[in-house]
Short mmCIF file of C-alpha atoms and ligand atoms in Angstrom, two decimals:
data_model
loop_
_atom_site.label_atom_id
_atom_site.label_comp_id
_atom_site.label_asym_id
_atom_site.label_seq_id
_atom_site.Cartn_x
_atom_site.Cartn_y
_atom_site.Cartn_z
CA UNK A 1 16.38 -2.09 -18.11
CA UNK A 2 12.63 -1.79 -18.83
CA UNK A 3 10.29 -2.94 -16.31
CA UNK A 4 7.95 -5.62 -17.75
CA UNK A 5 5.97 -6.59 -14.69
CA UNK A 6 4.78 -4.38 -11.52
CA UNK A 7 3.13 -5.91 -8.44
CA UNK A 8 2.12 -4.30 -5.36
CA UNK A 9 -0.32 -4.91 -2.31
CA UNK A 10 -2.16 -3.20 -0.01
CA UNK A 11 -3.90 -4.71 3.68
CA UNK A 12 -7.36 -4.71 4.06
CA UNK A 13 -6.83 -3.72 7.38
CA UNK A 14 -9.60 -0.58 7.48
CA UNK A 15 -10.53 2.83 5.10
CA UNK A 16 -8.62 3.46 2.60
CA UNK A 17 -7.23 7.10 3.40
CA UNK A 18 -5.61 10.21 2.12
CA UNK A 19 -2.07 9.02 2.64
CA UNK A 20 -2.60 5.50 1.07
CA UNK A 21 -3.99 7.80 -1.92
CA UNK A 22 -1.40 9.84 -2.48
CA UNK A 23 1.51 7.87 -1.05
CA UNK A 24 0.62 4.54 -3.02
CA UNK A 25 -2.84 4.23 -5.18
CA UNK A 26 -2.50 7.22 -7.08
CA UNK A 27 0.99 5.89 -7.99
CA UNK A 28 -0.35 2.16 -9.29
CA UNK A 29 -3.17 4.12 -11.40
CA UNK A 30 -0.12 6.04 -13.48
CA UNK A 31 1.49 3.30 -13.48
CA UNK A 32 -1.26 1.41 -15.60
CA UNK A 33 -0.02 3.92 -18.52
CA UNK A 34 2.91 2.39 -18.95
CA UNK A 35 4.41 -0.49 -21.14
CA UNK A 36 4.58 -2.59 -17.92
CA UNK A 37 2.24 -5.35 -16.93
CA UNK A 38 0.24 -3.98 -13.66
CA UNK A 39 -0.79 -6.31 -10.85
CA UNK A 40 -2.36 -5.07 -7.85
CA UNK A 41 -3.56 -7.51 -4.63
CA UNK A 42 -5.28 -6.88 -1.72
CA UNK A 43 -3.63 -8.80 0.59
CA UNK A 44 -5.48 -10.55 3.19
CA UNK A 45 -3.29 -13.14 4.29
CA UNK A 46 -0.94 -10.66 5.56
CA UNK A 47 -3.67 -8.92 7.44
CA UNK A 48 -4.31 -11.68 9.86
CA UNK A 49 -1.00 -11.27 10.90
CA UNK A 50 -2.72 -8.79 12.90
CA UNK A 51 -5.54 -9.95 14.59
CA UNK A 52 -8.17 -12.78 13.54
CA UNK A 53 -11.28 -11.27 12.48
CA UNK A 54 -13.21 -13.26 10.22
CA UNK A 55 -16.52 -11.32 10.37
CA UNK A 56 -15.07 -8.45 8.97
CA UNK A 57 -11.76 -9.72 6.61
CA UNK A 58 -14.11 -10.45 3.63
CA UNK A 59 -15.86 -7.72 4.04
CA UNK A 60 -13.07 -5.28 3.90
CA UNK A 61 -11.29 -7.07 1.21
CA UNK A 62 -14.46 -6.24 -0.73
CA UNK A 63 -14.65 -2.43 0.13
CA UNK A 64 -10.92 -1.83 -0.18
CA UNK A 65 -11.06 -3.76 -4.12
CA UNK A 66 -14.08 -1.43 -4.49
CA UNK A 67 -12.56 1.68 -3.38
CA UNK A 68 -9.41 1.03 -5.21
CA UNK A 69 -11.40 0.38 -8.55
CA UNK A 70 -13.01 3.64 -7.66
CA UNK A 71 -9.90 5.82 -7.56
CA UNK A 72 -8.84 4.65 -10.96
CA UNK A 73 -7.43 1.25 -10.44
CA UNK A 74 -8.86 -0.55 -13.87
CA UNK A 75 -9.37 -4.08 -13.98
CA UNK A 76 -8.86 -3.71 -17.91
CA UNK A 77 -5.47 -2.66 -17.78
CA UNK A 78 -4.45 -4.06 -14.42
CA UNK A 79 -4.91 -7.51 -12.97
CA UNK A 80 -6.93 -6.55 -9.23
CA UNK A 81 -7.15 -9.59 -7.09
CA UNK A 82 -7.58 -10.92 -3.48
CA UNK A 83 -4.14 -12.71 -1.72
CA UNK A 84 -6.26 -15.93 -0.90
CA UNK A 85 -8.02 -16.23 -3.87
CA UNK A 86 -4.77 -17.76 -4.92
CA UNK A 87 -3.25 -20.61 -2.96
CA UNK A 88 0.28 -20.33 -4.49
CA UNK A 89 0.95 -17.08 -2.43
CA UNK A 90 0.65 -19.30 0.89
CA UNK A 91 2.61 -22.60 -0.87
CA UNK A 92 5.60 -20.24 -2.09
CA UNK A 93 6.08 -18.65 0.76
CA UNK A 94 6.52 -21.63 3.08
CA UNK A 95 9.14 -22.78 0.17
CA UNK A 96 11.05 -18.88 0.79
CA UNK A 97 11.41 -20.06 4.41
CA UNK A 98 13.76 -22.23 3.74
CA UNK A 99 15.14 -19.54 1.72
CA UNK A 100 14.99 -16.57 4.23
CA UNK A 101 18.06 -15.96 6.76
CA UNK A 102 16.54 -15.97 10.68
CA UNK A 103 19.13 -12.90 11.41
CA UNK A 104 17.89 -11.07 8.12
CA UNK A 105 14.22 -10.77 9.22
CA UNK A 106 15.17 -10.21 13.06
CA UNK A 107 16.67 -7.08 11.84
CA UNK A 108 13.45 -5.79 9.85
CA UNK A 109 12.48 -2.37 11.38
CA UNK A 110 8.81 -3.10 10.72
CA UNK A 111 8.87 -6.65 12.64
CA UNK A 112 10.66 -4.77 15.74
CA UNK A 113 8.03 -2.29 15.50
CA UNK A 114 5.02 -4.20 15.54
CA UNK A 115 6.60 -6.55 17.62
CA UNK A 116 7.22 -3.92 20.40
CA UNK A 117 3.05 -2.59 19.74
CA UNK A 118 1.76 -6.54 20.07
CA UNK A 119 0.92 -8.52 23.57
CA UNK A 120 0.56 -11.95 21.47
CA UNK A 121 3.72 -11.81 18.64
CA UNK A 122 2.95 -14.54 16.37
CA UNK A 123 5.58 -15.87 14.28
CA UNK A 124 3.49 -14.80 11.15
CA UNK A 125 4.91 -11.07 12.12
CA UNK A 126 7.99 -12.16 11.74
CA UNK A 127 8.02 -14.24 8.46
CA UNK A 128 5.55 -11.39 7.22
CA UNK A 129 8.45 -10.07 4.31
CA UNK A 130 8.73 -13.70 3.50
CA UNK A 131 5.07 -13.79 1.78
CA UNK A 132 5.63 -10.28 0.65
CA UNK A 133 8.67 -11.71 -1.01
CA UNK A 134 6.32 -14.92 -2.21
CA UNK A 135 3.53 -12.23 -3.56
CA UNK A 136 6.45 -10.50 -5.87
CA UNK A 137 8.46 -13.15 -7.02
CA UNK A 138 5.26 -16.06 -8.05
CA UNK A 139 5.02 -13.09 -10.64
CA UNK A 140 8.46 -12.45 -11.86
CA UNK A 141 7.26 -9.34 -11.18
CA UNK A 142 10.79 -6.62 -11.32
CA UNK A 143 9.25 -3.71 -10.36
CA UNK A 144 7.14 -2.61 -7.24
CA UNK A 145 6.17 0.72 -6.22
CA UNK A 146 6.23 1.39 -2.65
CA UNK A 147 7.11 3.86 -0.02
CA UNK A 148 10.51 4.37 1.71
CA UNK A 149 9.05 2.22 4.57
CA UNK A 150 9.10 -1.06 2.23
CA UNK A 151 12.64 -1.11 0.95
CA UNK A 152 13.91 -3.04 3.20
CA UNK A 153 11.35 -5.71 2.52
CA UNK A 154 12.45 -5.36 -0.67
CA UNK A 155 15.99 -6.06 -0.09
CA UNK A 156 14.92 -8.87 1.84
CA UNK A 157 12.74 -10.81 -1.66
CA UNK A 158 15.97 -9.90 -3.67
CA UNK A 159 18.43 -11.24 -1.32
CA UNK A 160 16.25 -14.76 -1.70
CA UNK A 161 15.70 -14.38 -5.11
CA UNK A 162 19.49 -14.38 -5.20
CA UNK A 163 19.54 -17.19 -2.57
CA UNK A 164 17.18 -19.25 -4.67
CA UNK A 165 18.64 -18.65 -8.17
CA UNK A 166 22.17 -19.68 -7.07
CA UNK A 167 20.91 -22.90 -4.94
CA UNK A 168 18.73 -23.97 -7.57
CA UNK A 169 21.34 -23.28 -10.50
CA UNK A 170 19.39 -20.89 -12.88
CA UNK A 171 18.68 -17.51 -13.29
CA UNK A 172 14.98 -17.99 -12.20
CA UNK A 173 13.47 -15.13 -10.25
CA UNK A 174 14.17 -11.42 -11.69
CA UNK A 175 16.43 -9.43 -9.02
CA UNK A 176 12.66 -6.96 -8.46
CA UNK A 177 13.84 -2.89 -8.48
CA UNK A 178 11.42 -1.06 -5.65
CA UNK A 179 9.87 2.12 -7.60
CA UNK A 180 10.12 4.21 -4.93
CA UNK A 181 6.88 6.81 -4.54
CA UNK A 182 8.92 9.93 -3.51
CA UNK A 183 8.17 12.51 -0.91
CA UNK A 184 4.52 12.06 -0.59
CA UNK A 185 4.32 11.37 3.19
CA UNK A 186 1.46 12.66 4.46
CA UNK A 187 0.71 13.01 8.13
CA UNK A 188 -2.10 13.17 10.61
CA UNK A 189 -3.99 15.92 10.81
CA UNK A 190 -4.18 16.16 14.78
CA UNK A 191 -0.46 15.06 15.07
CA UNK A 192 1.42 16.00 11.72
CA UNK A 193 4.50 14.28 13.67
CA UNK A 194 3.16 10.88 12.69
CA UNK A 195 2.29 9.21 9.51
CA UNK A 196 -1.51 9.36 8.63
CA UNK A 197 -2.42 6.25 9.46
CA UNK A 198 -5.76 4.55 11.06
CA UNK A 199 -4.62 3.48 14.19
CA UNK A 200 -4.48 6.66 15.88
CA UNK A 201 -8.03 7.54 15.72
CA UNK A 202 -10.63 9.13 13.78
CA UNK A 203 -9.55 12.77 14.04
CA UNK A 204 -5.90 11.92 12.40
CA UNK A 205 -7.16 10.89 8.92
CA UNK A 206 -9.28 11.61 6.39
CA UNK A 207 -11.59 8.49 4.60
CA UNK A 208 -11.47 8.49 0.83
CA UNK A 209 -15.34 7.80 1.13
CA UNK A 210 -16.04 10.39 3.90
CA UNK A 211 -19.20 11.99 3.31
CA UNK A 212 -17.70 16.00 2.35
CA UNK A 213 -19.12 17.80 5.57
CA UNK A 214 -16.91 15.38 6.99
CA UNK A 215 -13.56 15.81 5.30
CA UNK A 216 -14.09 19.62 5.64
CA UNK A 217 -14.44 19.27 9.36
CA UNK A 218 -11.53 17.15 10.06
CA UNK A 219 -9.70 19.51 7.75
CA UNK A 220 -10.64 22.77 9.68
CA UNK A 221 -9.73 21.43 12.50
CA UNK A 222 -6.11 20.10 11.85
CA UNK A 223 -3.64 21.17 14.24
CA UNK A 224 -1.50 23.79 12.63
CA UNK A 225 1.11 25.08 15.34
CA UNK A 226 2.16 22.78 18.23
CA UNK A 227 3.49 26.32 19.75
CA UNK A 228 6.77 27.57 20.48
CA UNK A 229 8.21 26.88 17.21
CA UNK A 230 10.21 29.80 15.44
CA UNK A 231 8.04 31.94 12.50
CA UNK A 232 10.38 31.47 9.64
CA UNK A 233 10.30 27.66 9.41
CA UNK A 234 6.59 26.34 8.54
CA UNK A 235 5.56 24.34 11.78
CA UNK A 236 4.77 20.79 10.40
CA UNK A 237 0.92 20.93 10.64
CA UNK A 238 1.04 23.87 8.08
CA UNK A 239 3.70 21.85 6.09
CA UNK A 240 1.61 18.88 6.15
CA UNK A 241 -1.65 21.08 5.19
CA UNK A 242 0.55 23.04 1.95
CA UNK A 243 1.69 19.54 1.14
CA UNK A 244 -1.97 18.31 0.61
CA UNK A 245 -3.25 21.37 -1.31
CA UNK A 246 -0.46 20.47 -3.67
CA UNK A 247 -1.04 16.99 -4.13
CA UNK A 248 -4.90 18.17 -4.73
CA UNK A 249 -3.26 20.33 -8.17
CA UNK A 250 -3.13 23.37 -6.39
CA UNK A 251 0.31 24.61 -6.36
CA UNK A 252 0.10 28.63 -7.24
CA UNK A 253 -2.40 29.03 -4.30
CA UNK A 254 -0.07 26.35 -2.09
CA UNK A 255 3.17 28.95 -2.98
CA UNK A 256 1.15 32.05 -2.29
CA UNK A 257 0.02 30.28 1.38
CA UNK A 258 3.71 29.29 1.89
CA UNK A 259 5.40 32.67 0.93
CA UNK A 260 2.55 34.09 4.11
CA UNK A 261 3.45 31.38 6.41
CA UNK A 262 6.86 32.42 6.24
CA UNK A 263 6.44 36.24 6.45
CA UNK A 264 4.17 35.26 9.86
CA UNK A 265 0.82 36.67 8.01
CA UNK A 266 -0.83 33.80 7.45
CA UNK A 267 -4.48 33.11 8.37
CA UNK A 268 -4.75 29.36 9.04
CA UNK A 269 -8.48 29.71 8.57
CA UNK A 270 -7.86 30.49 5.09
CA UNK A 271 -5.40 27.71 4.08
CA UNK A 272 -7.55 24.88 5.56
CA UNK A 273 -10.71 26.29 3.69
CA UNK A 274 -8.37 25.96 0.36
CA UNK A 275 -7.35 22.62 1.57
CA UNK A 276 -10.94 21.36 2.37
CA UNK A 277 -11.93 22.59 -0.83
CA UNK A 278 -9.59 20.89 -2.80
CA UNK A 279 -9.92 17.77 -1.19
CA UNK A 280 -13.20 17.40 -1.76
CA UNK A 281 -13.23 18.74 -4.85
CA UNK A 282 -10.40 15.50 -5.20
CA UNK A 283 -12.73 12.91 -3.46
CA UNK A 284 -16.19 13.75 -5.78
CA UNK A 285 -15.37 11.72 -8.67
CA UNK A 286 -14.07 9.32 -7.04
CA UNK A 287 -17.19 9.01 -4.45
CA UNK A 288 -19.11 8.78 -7.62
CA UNK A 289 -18.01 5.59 -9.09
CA UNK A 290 -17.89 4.31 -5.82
CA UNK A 291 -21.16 4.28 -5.32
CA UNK A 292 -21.91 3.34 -9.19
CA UNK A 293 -20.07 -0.01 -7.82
CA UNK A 294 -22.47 -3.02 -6.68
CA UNK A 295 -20.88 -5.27 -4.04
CA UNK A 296 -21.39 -8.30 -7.08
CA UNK A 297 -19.53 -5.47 -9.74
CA UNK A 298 -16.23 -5.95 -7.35
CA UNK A 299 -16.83 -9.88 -6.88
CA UNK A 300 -16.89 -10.43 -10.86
CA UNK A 301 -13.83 -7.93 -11.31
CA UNK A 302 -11.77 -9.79 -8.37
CA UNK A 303 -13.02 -13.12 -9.83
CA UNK A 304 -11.69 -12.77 -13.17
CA UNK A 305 -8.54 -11.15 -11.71
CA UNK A 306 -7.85 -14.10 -9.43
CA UNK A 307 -7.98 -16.05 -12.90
CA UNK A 308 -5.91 -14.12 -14.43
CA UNK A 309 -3.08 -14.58 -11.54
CA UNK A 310 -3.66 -17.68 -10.74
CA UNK A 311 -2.27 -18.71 -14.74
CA UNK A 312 0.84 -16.59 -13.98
CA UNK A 313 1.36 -18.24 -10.73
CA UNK A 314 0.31 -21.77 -11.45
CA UNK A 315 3.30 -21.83 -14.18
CA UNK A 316 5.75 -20.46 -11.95
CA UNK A 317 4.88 -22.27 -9.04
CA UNK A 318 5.14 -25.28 -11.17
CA UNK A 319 8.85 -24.91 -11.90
CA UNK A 320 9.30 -23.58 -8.63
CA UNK A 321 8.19 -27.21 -7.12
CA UNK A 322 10.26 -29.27 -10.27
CA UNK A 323 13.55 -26.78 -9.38
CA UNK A 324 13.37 -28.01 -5.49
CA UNK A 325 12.07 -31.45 -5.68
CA UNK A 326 8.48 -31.34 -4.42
CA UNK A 327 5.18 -31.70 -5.73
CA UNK A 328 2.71 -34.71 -6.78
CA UNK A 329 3.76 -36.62 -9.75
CA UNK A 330 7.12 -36.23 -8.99
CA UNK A 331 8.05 -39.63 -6.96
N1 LIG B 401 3.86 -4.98 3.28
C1 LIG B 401 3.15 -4.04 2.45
C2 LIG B 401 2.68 -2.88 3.33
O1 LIG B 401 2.58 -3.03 4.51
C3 LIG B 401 1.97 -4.69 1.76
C4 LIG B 401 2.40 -5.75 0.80
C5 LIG B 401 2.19 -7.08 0.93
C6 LIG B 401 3.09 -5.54 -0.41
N2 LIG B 401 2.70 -7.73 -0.13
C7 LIG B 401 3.25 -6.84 -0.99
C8 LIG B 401 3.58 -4.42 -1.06
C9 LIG B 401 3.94 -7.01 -2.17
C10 LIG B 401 4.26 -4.60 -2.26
C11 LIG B 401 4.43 -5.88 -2.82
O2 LIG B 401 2.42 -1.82 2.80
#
């Protein structure tokens, strides 16, 4: 069945790097070519799930809209908004909790994670796949693309989507496919074991808006053999460091590098050049608009976005209240 609406969010939680590029953004801007509806969020209330910060939360809601409008994210063909900027995320998501089984979101891998990580674990960890569930469904949004690590939230919204529809009698929420973003894992640079993420520290990722210099020396000096590993397997730095030159377009260079990592002649000074190259090469246009961007350019875009949602989910929050007996007007 055709997808008619796509929905996915992202946590202002710091820089936007090279494996949210490739492994998500890059995704939603293809995605705005097809005949579905696009709606992307930056999603802020499930950011304070990890620490109160309100000096910096609006701020980095701001850059992170910014930076996504900059790497192609267009707020004529998509609908870009903030999480708060529309209350019905919050107000659904308290109604999913009577929805959501306690033993279903004990057993989510990411809650047991972060759970494990955290001194203070507040309960908004745990009923964190609730709201993501709330963010989907006050669309009727039945596609979202999002990595391997997600699916099991996404099991989670359809299982009370399910839950809802039969309690409440109709077929109301869609039962939401995940559009998974294949393969495109990338990991850090000084410990291509681990996901590139930003919690490890500034030598593990690279910034979409890093200044080039920059990029190019984080690049040049990724680690490319742990040691000890056998010649005829590619050790997972130079994986990692093939894997990126790819995603960058270049492919007959990445093969050529390859089919010399595997014959045990290859210079890593030579592949990381190619890599930095490309990358920045990658990040120019893209470091262009940014900066084209005024701070007031991303406040009118995520205005008129959150007007746009907030139609879509003031309807379906509407019958959402009349189907469970709640709501003003009602009594
Ligand atoms: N939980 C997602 C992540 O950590 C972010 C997210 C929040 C999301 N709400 C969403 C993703 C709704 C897709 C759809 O990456």
């Amino acid at each position: 069945m055709a997808i008619k609406r796509i929905f996915s969010g992202i946590q202002p939680t710091g820089d936007l790097h090279l494996g949210n590029y490739y492994g998500a953004v890059q995704n939603w801007v293809g995605l705005q070519n097809g005949d579905s509806e696009t709606i992307y969020c930056v999603v802020d209330y499930h950011a304070i799930t990890g620490g109160i910060e309100p000096e910096q939360l609006p701020q980095r809601s701001l850059q992170l809209a910014g930076d996504l409008i900059a790497c192609g994210i267009d707020p004529e063909r998509s609908i870009l908004f903030v999480q708060s900027h529309v209350p019905e995320h919050t107000e659904l998501a308290w109604v999913f909790n009577a929805f959501a089984a306690y033993g279903d979101l004990s057993r989510m891998t990411q809650f047991k994670d972060k759970s494990g990580r955290t001194k203070h674990v507040n309960s908004g960890l745990f009923t964190y796949p609730v709201l993501q569930a709330a963010d989907i469904l006050l669309y009727l949004a039945d596609g979202v693309p999002v990595g391997e690590d997600q699916a099991q939230h996404l099991e989670l919204t359809r299982g009370i989507a399910r839950r809802f529809n039969q309690i409440a009698g109709v077929e109301f929420f869609p039962e939401t496919q995940i559009l998974l973003t294949e393969g495109k894992r990338i990991m850090s640079l000084a410990d291509p074991t681990r996901k590139m993420g930003k919690s490890y520290g500034e030598k593990h990722y690279v910034g979409i808006m890093e200044p080039p210099k920059r990029v190019a020396k984080k690049i040049k000096s990724a680690v490319t053999d742990a040691g000890g590993e056998s010649r005829d397997a590619l050790s997972p730095g130079v994986a990692n460091l093939l894997g990126l030159l790819r995603l960058a377009g270049k492919d007959v260079e990445a093969d050529d590098f390859e089919a010399q990592a595997l014959s045990g002649d290859l210079m890593y000074g030579y592949l990381k050049v190619a890599v930095a190259d490309a990358t920045v090469e990658l990040l120019e246009p893209i470091q262009a608009r940014r900066a084209a961007l005024s701070d007031d350019d991303i406040r009118a875009i995520l205005a008129d976005g959150a007007a746009r949602a907030r139609d879509i989910a003031g309807s379906v929050m509407a019958e959402v209240r009349s189907l469970i007996g709640v709501g003003a007007g009602r009594i």
